[in-house]
GROMACS .gro file of C-alpha atoms in nm:
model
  291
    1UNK     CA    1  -0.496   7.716   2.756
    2UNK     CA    2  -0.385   7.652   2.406
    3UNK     CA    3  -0.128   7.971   2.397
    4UNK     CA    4   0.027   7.862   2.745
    5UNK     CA    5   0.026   7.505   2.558
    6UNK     CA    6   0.196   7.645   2.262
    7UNK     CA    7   0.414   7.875   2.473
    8UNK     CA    8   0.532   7.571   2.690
    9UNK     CA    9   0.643   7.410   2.358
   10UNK     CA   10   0.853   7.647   2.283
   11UNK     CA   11   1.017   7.609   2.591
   12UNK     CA   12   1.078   7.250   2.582
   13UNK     CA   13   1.246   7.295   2.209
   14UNK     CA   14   1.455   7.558   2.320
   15UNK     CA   15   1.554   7.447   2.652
   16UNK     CA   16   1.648   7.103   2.499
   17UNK     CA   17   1.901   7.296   2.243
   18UNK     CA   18   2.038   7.474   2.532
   19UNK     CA   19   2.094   7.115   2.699
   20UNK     CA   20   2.242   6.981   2.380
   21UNK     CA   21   2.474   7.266   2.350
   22UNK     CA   22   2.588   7.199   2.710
   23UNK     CA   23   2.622   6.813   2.660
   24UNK     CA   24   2.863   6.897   2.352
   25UNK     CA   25   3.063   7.112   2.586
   26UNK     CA   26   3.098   6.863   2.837
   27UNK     CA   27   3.182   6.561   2.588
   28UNK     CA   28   3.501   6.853   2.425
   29UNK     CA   29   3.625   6.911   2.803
   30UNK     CA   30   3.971   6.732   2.715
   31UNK     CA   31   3.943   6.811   2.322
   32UNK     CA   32   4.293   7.029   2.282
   33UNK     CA   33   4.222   7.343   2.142
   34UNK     CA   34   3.790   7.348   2.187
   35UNK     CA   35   3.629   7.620   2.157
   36UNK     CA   36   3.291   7.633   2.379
   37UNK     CA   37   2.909   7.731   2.309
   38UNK     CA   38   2.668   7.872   2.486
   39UNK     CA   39   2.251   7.975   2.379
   40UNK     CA   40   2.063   8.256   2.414
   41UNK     CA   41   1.703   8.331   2.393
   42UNK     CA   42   1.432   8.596   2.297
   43UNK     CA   43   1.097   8.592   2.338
   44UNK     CA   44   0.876   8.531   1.983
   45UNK     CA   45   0.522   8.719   1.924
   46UNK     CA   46   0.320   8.899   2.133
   47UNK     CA   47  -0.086   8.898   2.091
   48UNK     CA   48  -0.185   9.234   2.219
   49UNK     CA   49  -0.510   9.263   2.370
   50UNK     CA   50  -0.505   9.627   2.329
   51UNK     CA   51  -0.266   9.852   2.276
   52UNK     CA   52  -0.191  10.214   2.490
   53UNK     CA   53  -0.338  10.536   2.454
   54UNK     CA   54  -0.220  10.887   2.494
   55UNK     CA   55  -0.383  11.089   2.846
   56UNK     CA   56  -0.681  11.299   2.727
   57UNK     CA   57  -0.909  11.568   2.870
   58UNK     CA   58  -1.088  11.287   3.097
   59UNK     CA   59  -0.853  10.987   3.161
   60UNK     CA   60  -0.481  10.934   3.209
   61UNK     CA   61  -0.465  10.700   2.968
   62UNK     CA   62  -0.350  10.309   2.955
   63UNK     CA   63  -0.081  10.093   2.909
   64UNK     CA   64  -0.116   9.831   2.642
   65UNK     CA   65  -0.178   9.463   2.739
   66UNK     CA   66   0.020   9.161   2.555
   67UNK     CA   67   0.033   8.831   2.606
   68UNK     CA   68   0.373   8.610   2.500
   69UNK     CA   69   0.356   8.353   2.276
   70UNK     CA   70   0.672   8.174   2.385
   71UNK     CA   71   1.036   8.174   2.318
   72UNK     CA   72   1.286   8.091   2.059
   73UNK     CA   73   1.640   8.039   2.024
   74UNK     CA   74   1.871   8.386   1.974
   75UNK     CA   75   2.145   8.280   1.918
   76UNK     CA   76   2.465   8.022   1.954
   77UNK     CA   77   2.743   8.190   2.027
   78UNK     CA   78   3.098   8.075   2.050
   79UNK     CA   79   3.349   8.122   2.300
   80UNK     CA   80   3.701   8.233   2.178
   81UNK     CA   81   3.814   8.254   2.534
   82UNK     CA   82   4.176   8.100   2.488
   83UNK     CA   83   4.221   7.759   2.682
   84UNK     CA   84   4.485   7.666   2.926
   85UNK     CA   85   4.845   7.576   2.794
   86UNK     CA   86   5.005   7.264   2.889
   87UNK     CA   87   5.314   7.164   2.874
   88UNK     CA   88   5.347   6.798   2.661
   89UNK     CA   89   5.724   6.751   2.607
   90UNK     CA   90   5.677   6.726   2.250
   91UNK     CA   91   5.855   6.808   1.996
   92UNK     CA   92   5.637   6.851   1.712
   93UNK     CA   93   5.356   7.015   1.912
   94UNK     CA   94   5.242   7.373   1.908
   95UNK     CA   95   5.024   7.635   2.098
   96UNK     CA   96   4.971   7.981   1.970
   97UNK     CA   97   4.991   8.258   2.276
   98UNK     CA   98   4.730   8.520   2.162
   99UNK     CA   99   4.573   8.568   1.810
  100UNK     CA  100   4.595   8.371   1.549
  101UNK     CA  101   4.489   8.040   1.394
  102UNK     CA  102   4.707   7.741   1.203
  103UNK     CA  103   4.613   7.699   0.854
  104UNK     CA  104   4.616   7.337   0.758
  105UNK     CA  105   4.468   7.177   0.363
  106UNK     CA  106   4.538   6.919   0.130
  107UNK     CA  107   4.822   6.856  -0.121
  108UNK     CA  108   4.714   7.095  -0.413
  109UNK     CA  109   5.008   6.957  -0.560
  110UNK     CA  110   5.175   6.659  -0.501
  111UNK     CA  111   5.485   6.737  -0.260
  112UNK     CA  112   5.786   6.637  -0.408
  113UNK     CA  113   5.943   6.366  -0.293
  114UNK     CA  114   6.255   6.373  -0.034
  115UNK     CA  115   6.599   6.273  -0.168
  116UNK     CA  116   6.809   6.077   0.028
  117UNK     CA  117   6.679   6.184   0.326
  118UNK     CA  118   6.776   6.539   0.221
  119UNK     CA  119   6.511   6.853   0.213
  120UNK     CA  120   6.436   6.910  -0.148
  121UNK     CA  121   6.487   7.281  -0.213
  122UNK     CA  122   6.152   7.302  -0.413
  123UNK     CA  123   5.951   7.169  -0.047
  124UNK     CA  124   5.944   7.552   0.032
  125UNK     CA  125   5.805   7.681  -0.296
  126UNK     CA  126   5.500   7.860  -0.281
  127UNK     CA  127   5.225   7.640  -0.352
  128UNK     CA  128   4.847   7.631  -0.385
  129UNK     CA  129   4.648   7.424  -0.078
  130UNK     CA  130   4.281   7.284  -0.144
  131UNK     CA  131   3.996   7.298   0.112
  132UNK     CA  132   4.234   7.507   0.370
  133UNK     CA  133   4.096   7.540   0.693
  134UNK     CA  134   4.233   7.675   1.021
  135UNK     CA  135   4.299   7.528   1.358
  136UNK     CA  136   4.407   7.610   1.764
  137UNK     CA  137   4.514   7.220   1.795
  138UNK     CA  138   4.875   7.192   1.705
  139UNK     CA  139   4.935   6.855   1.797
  140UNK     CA  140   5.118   6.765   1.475
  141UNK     CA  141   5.318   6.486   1.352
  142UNK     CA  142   5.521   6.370   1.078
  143UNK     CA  143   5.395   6.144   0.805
  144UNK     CA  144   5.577   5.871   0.603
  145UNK     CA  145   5.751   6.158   0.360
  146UNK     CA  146   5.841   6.369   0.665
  147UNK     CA  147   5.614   6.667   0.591
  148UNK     CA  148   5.444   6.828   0.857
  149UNK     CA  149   5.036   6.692   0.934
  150UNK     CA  150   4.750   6.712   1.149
  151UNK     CA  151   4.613   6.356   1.311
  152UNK     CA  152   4.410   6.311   1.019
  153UNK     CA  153   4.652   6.350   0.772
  154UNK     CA  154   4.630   6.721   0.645
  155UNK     CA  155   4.926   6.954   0.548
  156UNK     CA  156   5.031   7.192   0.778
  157UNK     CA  157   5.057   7.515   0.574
  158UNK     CA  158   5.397   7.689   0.663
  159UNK     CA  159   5.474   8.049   0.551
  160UNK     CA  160   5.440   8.115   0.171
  161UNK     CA  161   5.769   8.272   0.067
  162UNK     CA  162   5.583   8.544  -0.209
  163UNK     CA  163   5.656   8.905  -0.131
  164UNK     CA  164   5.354   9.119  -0.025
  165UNK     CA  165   4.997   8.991   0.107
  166UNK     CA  166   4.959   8.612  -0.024
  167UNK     CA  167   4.642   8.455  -0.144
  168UNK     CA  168   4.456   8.255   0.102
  169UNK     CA  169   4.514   7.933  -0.034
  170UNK     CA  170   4.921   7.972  -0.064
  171UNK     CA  171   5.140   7.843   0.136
  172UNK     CA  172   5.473   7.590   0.185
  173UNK     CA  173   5.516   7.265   0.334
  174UNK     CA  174   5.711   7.212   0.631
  175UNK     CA  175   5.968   6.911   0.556
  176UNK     CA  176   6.164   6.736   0.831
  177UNK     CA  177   6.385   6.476   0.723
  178UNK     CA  178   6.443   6.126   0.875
  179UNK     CA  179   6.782   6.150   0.958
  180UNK     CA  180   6.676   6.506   1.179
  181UNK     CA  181   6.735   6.516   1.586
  182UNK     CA  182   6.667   6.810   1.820
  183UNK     CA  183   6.346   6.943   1.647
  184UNK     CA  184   6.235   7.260   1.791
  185UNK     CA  185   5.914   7.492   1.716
  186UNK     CA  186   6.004   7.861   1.751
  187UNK     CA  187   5.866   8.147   1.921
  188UNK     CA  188   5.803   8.326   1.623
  189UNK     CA  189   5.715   8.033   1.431
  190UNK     CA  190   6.024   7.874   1.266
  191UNK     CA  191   6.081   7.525   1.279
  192UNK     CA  192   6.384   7.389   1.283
  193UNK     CA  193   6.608   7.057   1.385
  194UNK     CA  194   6.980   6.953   1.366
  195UNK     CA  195   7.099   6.817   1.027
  196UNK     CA  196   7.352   6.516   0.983
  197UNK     CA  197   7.658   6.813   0.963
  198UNK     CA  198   7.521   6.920   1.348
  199UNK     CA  199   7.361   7.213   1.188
  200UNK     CA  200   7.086   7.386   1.283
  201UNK     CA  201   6.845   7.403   0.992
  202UNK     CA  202   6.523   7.561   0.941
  203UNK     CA  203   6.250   7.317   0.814
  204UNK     CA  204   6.013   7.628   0.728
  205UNK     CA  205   5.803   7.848   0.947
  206UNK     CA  206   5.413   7.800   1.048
  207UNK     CA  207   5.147   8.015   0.885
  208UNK     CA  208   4.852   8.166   1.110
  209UNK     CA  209   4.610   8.338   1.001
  210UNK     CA  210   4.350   8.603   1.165
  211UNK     CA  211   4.018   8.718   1.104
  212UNK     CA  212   3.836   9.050   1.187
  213UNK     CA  213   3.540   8.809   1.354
  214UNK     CA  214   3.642   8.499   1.506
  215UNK     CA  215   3.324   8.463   1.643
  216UNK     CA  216   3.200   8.396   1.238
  217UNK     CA  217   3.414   8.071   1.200
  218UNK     CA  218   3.200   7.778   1.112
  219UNK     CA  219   3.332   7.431   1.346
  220UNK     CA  220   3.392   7.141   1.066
  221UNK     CA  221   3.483   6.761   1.204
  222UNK     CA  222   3.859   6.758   1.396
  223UNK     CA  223   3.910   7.035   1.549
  224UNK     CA  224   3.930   7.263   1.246
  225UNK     CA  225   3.695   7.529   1.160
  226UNK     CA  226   3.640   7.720   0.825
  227UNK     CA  227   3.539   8.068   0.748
  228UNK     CA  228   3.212   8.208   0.663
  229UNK     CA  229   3.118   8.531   0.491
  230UNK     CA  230   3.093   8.686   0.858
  231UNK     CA  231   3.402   8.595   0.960
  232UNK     CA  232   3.554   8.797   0.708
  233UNK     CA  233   3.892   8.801   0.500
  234UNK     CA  234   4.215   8.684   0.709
  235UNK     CA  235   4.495   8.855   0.718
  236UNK     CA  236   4.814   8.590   0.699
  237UNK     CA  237   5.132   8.660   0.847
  238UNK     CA  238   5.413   8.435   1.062
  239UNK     CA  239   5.346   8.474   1.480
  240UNK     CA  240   5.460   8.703   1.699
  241UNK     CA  241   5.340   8.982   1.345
  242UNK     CA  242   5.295   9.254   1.537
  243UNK     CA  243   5.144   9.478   1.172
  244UNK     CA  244   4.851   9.189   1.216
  245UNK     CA  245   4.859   9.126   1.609
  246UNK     CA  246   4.970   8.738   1.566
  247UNK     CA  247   5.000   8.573   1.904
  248UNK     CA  248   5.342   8.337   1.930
  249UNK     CA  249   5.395   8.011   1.894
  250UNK     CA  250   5.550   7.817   2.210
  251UNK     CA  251   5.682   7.457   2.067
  252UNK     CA  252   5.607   7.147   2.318
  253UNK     CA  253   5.302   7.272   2.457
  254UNK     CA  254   4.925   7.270   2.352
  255UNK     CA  255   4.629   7.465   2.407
  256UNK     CA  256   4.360   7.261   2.607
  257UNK     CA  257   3.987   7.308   2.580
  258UNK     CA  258   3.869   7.628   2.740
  259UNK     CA  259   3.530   7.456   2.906
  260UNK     CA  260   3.501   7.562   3.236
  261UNK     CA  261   3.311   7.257   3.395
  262UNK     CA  262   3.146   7.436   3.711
  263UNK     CA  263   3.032   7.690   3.473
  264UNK     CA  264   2.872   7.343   3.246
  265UNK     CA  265   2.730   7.184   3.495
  266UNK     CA  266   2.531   7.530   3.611
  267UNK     CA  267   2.428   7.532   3.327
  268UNK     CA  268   2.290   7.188   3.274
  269UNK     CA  269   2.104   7.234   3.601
  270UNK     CA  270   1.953   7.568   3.456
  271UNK     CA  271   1.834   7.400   3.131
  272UNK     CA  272   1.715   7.093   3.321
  273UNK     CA  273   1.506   7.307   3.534
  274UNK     CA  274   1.371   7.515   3.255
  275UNK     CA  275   1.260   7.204   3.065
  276UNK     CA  276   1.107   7.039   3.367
  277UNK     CA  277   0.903   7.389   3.421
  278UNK     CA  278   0.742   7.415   3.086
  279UNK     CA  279   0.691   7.009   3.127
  280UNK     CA  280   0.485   7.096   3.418
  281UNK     CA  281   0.281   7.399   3.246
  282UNK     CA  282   0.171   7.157   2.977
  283UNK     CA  283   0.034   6.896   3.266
  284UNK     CA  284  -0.140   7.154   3.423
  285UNK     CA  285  -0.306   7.293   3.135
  286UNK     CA  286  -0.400   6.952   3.009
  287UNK     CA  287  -0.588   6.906   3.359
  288UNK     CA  288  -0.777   7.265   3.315
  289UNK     CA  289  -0.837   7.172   2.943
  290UNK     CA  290  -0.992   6.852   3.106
  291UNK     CA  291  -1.189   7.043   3.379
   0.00000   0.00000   0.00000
């Protein structure tokens, strides 16, 4: 009784994670650009009674006998799937069609400040970003300055304008002035608006970025996600690079969460039923234990 005990255990723990892992889906259903989980498991040791043996002159021979000693958790995997686009109206959002992920960081140095309402030619230098991370949610905005941010007040890393493959961590920022109307986001990245002369002006052009195993990214806090050493070394390019594979970028739109909630809720049921199994194997041994 005390292996089926132990074994029962095993599946509480790992049914709960699966039910955890489900409840965070459910809770991102309307985050815009989520990215959903899902668990897998694999058995853990076997105690074999004894093992197989060959046919001889006078038997056939056996099979071995092994009893489980539970399960564990395989594995967590992530769902790259791409979400559902939907149309928003505006102007300063963004959703990438295919490959690809925004890079977004802080002010490794200070942006300079507008003039007059005027772009400062120096806004598109090629400049150093700290703690860069990368993001499918390109719901941006404008802050106080008129750069380009995320909600939370990040930089939106545009194109770095250095000849060749850049570093990681370069990049421009993307300056809109005050006194722009008519701001438009690109197919192939470029984002532009119409200046006080009733010109049409490029502000800069967004940065993605790609990795040989999305599936590696690490999730940090919202809706951004950083490499790690699985995910391996991104290759950096504007959208619609076709050298990279670089989805496009379609301006006024936004990638929504790509939870399916039938598929969620199958799965709760599944989990819930797993855990409720086990739960009964331990009440049942406790009675034989008892006998």
């Amino acid at each position: 009784m005390i292996r089926g005990m132990y074994s029962a255990v095993s599946g509480l723990r790992t049914h709960q994670t699966m039910i955890d892992v489900t409840a965070n889906n459910l809770s991102n259903v309307n985050t815009v650009g989520y990215k959903g989980s899902r668990t897998t498991f694999k058995d853990q040791l076997q105690q074999t009674i004894f093992g197989g043996t060959a046919g001889g002159v006078n038997t056939g021979g056996n099979n071995a006998a092994q009893i489980g000693l539970g399960v564990q958790l395989g594995s967590i995997d992530t769902i790259m799937n791409p979400g559902s686009l939907a149309a928003t109206g505006g102007a300063l959002d963004a959703a990438i069609q295919g490959e690809g992920w925004f890079r977004v960081g802080g002010a490794g140095t200070p942006p300079p400040a507008p003039s007059a309402g005027d772009p400062d030619p120096t806004a598109y230098a090629t400049v150093s970003f700290s703690n860069m991370q990368y993001t499918r949610a390109g719901n941006f905005s404008r802050n106080s300055e008129g750069y380009l941010v995320t909600p939370d007040g990040q930089y939106v890393v545009g194109q770095p304008t250095v000849v060749g493959t850049p570093p990681e961590t370069s990049g421009s920022y993307i300056f809109i002035p005050t006194s722009a109307s008519s701001i438009a986001i690109g197919s192939d990245g470029v984002v532009s608006y119409i200046d006080t002369a009733g010109l049409r002006t490029a502000a800069g052009t967004l940065s993605l970025a790609k990795f040989p195993n999305t599936e590696g990214m690490l999730r940090v806090s919202g809706n951004k996600w950083q490499p790690s050493p699985a995910a391996g070394e991104p290759a950096i390019g504007t959208p619609g690079n076709p050298v990279i594979g670089l989805g496009v970028t379609i301006g006024g739109t936004l990638e929504l969460s790509n939870i399916d909630l039938a598929q969620e809720f199958t799965q709760m049921i599944v989990g819930q039923r797993g855990f409720q199994a086990n739960s009964r194997v331990i009440s049942v041994a406790d009675q034989m234990m008892e006998e």
